[in-house]
Amino acid sequence: MALVSPGVEVTVIDESQYIPSAVNTVPYFVVATAQNKVSSNGITVAAGTLAANANKTYLITSQRDLAATFGVPFFYNTTTGTPINGYELNEYGLLAAYSALGVTNRAYVQRADVDLTELTASLTRPTGDAANGTYWLDTSVSTWGILSGTQPQPLLTFKLPQ
């Protein structure tokens, strides 16, 4: 539909997104959530967030079923209460599954074996020896880079300012 006015043309484009209506099409979502989240009832632990159930695929049939199995999607806010849009630890996959179940009655949902609460920042610095298989860098004296087998010097070196 085009609305025309002297010197102005306005076009309305419908960019709505819908779940495909093809027969036997069931959406599949891989989500990352916090481990051991509280279920939507506020009392029990959501079964889909248990460590033992990571990478297990569930057939979810409603938004209520999704919230009971994986908990309510969590989104971070600043200390003043402003939502942090685009934050990596927001549960967008769970929200997408919730939105899809608003239009369809079946979706496969699998929780990746990632605990989002382990990825949050800490106010205390790590101390002590590094665990096996990890490396700590003293950034005031460490130099690292990409080495070439034919040259004894690094091709590219990084050093953080002190």
mmCIF file of C-alpha atoms in Angstrom:
data_model
loop_
_atom_site.group_PDB
_atom_site.id
_atom_site.type_symbol
_atom_site.label_atom_id
_atom_site.label_comp_id
_atom_site.label_asym_id
_atom_site.label_seq_id
_atom_site.Cartn_x
_atom_site.Cartn_y
_atom_site.Cartn_z
ATOM 1 C CA MET A 1 0.000 0.000 0.000
ATOM 2 C CA ALA A 2 1.407 3.396 -0.904
ATOM 3 C CA LEU A 3 0.142 6.698 0.488
ATOM 4 C CA VAL A 4 0.875 9.561 -1.871
ATOM 5 C CA SER A 5 1.011 13.252 -0.974
ATOM 6 C CA PRO A 6 2.504 16.153 -2.956
ATOM 7 C CA GLY A 7 6.264 15.447 -2.922
ATOM 8 C CA VAL A 8 5.999 12.622 -0.342
ATOM 9 C CA GLU A 9 5.495 8.914 -0.844
ATOM 10 C CA VAL A 10 5.090 6.657 2.202
ATOM 11 C CA THR A 11 5.328 2.887 1.836
ATOM 12 C CA VAL A 12 4.237 0.487 4.586
ATOM 13 C CA ILE A 13 6.192 -2.773 4.587
ATOM 14 C CA ASP A 14 5.051 -5.674 6.748
ATOM 15 C CA GLU A 15 8.193 -7.270 8.229
ATOM 16 C CA SER A 16 6.364 -9.524 10.661
ATOM 17 C CA GLN A 17 7.999 -12.820 11.498
ATOM 18 C CA TYR A 18 5.915 -15.957 11.690
ATOM 19 C CA ILE A 19 6.629 -19.586 12.392
ATOM 20 C CA PRO A 20 6.429 -21.527 9.094
ATOM 21 C CA SER A 21 3.080 -23.200 8.683
ATOM 22 C CA ALA A 22 4.391 -26.135 6.662
ATOM 23 C CA VAL A 23 3.122 -29.494 7.797
ATOM 24 C CA ASN A 24 5.362 -31.286 10.319
ATOM 25 C CA THR A 25 7.544 -28.228 10.920
ATOM 26 C CA VAL A 26 8.608 -27.985 14.567
ATOM 27 C CA PRO A 27 11.119 -25.292 15.586
ATOM 28 C CA TYR A 28 14.277 -26.330 17.455
ATOM 29 C CA PHE A 29 15.989 -24.024 19.961
ATOM 30 C CA VAL A 30 19.357 -24.415 21.655
ATOM 31 C CA VAL A 31 19.380 -22.133 24.683
ATOM 32 C CA ALA A 32 21.901 -21.114 27.317
ATOM 33 C CA THR A 33 20.553 -20.446 30.802
ATOM 34 C CA ALA A 34 21.755 -20.324 34.340
ATOM 35 C CA GLN A 35 22.088 -23.709 36.002
ATOM 36 C CA ASN A 36 19.580 -24.732 38.711
ATOM 37 C CA LYS A 37 17.123 -21.894 37.971
ATOM 38 C CA VAL A 38 13.883 -21.723 39.896
ATOM 39 C CA SER A 39 10.861 -23.010 38.005
ATOM 40 C CA SER A 40 7.976 -20.692 37.160
ATOM 41 C CA ASN A 41 6.174 -21.869 40.324
ATOM 42 C CA GLY A 42 8.885 -20.141 42.388
ATOM 43 C CA ILE A 43 9.522 -23.182 44.587
ATOM 44 C CA THR A 44 11.215 -26.051 42.753
ATOM 45 C CA VAL A 45 14.288 -26.137 40.521
ATOM 46 C CA ALA A 46 13.459 -26.152 36.797
ATOM 47 C CA ALA A 47 14.268 -29.672 35.573
ATOM 48 C CA GLY A 48 15.743 -28.506 32.264
ATOM 49 C CA THR A 49 18.384 -26.418 34.053
ATOM 50 C CA LEU A 50 19.881 -29.263 36.086
ATOM 51 C CA ALA A 51 23.453 -30.222 35.150
ATOM 52 C CA ALA A 52 22.326 -33.819 34.594
ATOM 53 C CA ASN A 53 19.819 -32.652 31.952
ATOM 54 C CA ALA A 54 22.199 -30.440 29.942
ATOM 55 C CA ASN A 55 22.172 -31.283 26.209
ATOM 56 C CA LYS A 56 18.881 -33.156 26.623
ATOM 57 C CA THR A 57 16.166 -32.249 24.101
ATOM 58 C CA TYR A 58 12.648 -31.546 25.390
ATOM 59 C CA LEU A 59 9.433 -31.367 23.384
ATOM 60 C CA ILE A 60 7.711 -28.298 24.824
ATOM 61 C CA THR A 61 4.019 -27.766 24.098
ATOM 62 C CA SER A 62 3.214 -24.390 25.693
ATOM 63 C CA GLN A 63 4.714 -21.253 27.177
ATOM 64 C CA ARG A 64 3.736 -22.513 30.634
ATOM 65 C CA ASP A 65 5.507 -25.816 29.958
ATOM 66 C CA LEU A 66 8.628 -23.914 28.857
ATOM 67 C CA ALA A 67 8.670 -21.738 32.002
ATOM 68 C CA ALA A 68 8.175 -24.809 34.204
ATOM 69 C CA THR A 69 10.986 -26.723 32.464
ATOM 70 C CA PHE A 70 13.571 -23.953 31.956
ATOM 71 C CA GLY A 71 12.437 -21.107 34.216
ATOM 72 C CA VAL A 72 11.481 -17.593 33.218
ATOM 73 C CA PRO A 73 13.906 -15.812 30.818
ATOM 74 C CA PHE A 74 16.295 -13.583 32.784
ATOM 75 C CA PHE A 75 17.590 -10.218 31.590
ATOM 76 C CA TYR A 76 20.190 -8.086 33.375
ATOM 77 C CA ASN A 77 19.668 -4.496 34.518
ATOM 78 C CA THR A 78 22.071 -1.786 35.648
ATOM 79 C CA THR A 79 22.154 -0.821 39.319
ATOM 80 C CA THR A 80 19.652 1.942 38.524
ATOM 81 C CA GLY A 81 17.247 -0.556 36.956
ATOM 82 C CA THR A 82 17.867 0.240 33.278
ATOM 83 C CA PRO A 83 17.787 -2.903 31.094
ATOM 84 C CA ILE A 84 21.122 -3.842 29.515
ATOM 85 C CA ASN A 85 20.043 -4.551 25.941
ATOM 86 C CA GLY A 86 22.272 -6.842 23.892
ATOM 87 C CA TYR A 87 24.100 -8.175 26.964
ATOM 88 C CA GLU A 88 25.721 -11.567 26.272
ATOM 89 C CA LEU A 89 24.309 -13.192 29.401
ATOM 90 C CA ASN A 90 20.670 -12.260 28.753
ATOM 91 C CA GLU A 91 18.578 -15.327 27.967
ATOM 92 C CA TYR A 92 17.497 -14.397 24.434
ATOM 93 C CA GLY A 93 17.250 -18.026 23.268
ATOM 94 C CA LEU A 94 14.715 -18.794 25.969
ATOM 95 C CA LEU A 95 12.778 -15.651 25.059
ATOM 96 C CA ALA A 96 12.762 -16.693 21.374
ATOM 97 C CA ALA A 97 11.371 -20.115 22.320
ATOM 98 C CA TYR A 98 8.761 -18.433 24.531
ATOM 99 C CA SER A 99 7.738 -16.127 21.667
ATOM 100 C CA ALA A 100 7.543 -19.019 19.191
ATOM 101 C CA LEU A 101 5.312 -20.957 21.565
ATOM 102 C CA GLY A 102 2.943 -17.987 21.489
ATOM 103 C CA VAL A 103 2.224 -18.848 17.845
ATOM 104 C CA THR A 104 2.705 -22.610 17.767
ATOM 105 C CA ASN A 105 2.044 -25.450 20.181
ATOM 106 C CA ARG A 106 5.244 -27.485 19.743
ATOM 107 C CA ALA A 107 8.954 -26.707 19.916
ATOM 108 C CA TYR A 108 12.054 -28.724 20.669
ATOM 109 C CA VAL A 109 14.270 -27.016 23.225
ATOM 110 C CA GLN A 110 17.746 -28.097 24.287
ATOM 111 C CA ARG A 111 19.817 -26.418 26.996
ATOM 112 C CA ALA A 112 23.504 -26.157 26.119
ATOM 113 C CA ASP A 113 25.912 -27.289 28.828
ATOM 114 C CA VAL A 114 26.788 -23.689 29.726
ATOM 115 C CA ASP A 115 26.034 -22.161 33.106
ATOM 116 C CA LEU A 116 25.532 -18.441 32.504
ATOM 117 C CA THR A 117 25.999 -17.624 36.203
ATOM 118 C CA GLU A 118 29.621 -18.808 35.968
ATOM 119 C CA LEU A 119 30.280 -16.177 33.282
ATOM 120 C CA THR A 120 29.370 -13.157 35.405
ATOM 121 C CA ALA A 121 32.049 -10.781 36.636
ATOM 122 C CA SER A 122 33.554 -11.033 40.101
ATOM 123 C CA LEU A 123 34.459 -8.147 42.379
ATOM 124 C CA THR A 124 37.387 -10.066 43.886
ATOM 125 C CA ARG A 125 40.559 -10.828 41.966
ATOM 126 C CA PRO A 126 41.779 -14.422 41.737
ATOM 127 C CA THR A 127 44.638 -15.378 44.047
ATOM 128 C CA GLY A 128 46.794 -18.433 44.521
ATOM 129 C CA ASP A 129 48.142 -20.853 41.978
ATOM 130 C CA ALA A 130 46.398 -21.298 38.636
ATOM 131 C CA ALA A 131 44.476 -24.550 38.169
ATOM 132 C CA ASN A 132 45.980 -27.176 35.876
ATOM 133 C CA GLY A 133 45.447 -26.335 32.198
ATOM 134 C CA THR A 134 45.043 -22.583 32.755
ATOM 135 C CA TYR A 135 47.513 -19.742 32.277
ATOM 136 C CA TRP A 136 47.756 -16.471 34.158
ATOM 137 C CA LEU A 137 49.560 -13.557 32.586
ATOM 138 C CA ASP A 138 51.247 -10.801 34.536
ATOM 139 C CA THR A 139 50.268 -8.098 32.078
ATOM 140 C CA SER A 140 52.899 -5.633 33.291
ATOM 141 C CA VAL A 141 55.753 -7.933 32.178
ATOM 142 C CA SER A 142 54.167 -10.520 29.847
ATOM 143 C CA THR A 143 54.701 -10.454 26.106
ATOM 144 C CA TRP A 144 52.875 -12.846 23.799
ATOM 145 C CA GLY A 145 52.210 -13.113 20.106
ATOM 146 C CA ILE A 146 52.158 -15.256 16.978
ATOM 147 C CA LEU A 147 55.394 -17.123 16.263
ATOM 148 C CA SER A 148 56.573 -18.286 12.859
ATOM 149 C CA GLY A 149 58.517 -21.537 12.519
ATOM 150 C CA THR A 150 61.084 -19.914 10.224
ATOM 151 C CA GLN A 151 61.691 -16.760 12.268
ATOM 152 C CA PRO A 152 63.036 -16.710 15.830
ATOM 153 C CA GLN A 153 61.113 -13.499 16.653
ATOM 154 C CA PRO A 154 57.338 -13.129 17.092
ATOM 155 C CA LEU A 155 55.534 -11.883 13.977
ATOM 156 C CA LEU A 156 52.970 -10.045 16.063
ATOM 157 C CA THR A 157 53.474 -9.059 19.690
ATOM 158 C CA PHE A 158 50.977 -7.693 22.202
ATOM 159 C CA LYS A 159 51.814 -5.962 25.450
ATOM 160 C CA LEU A 160 49.241 -4.276 27.645
ATOM 161 C CA PRO A 161 50.008 -0.823 29.082
ATOM 162 C CA GLN A 162 50.904 -0.697 32.760
#
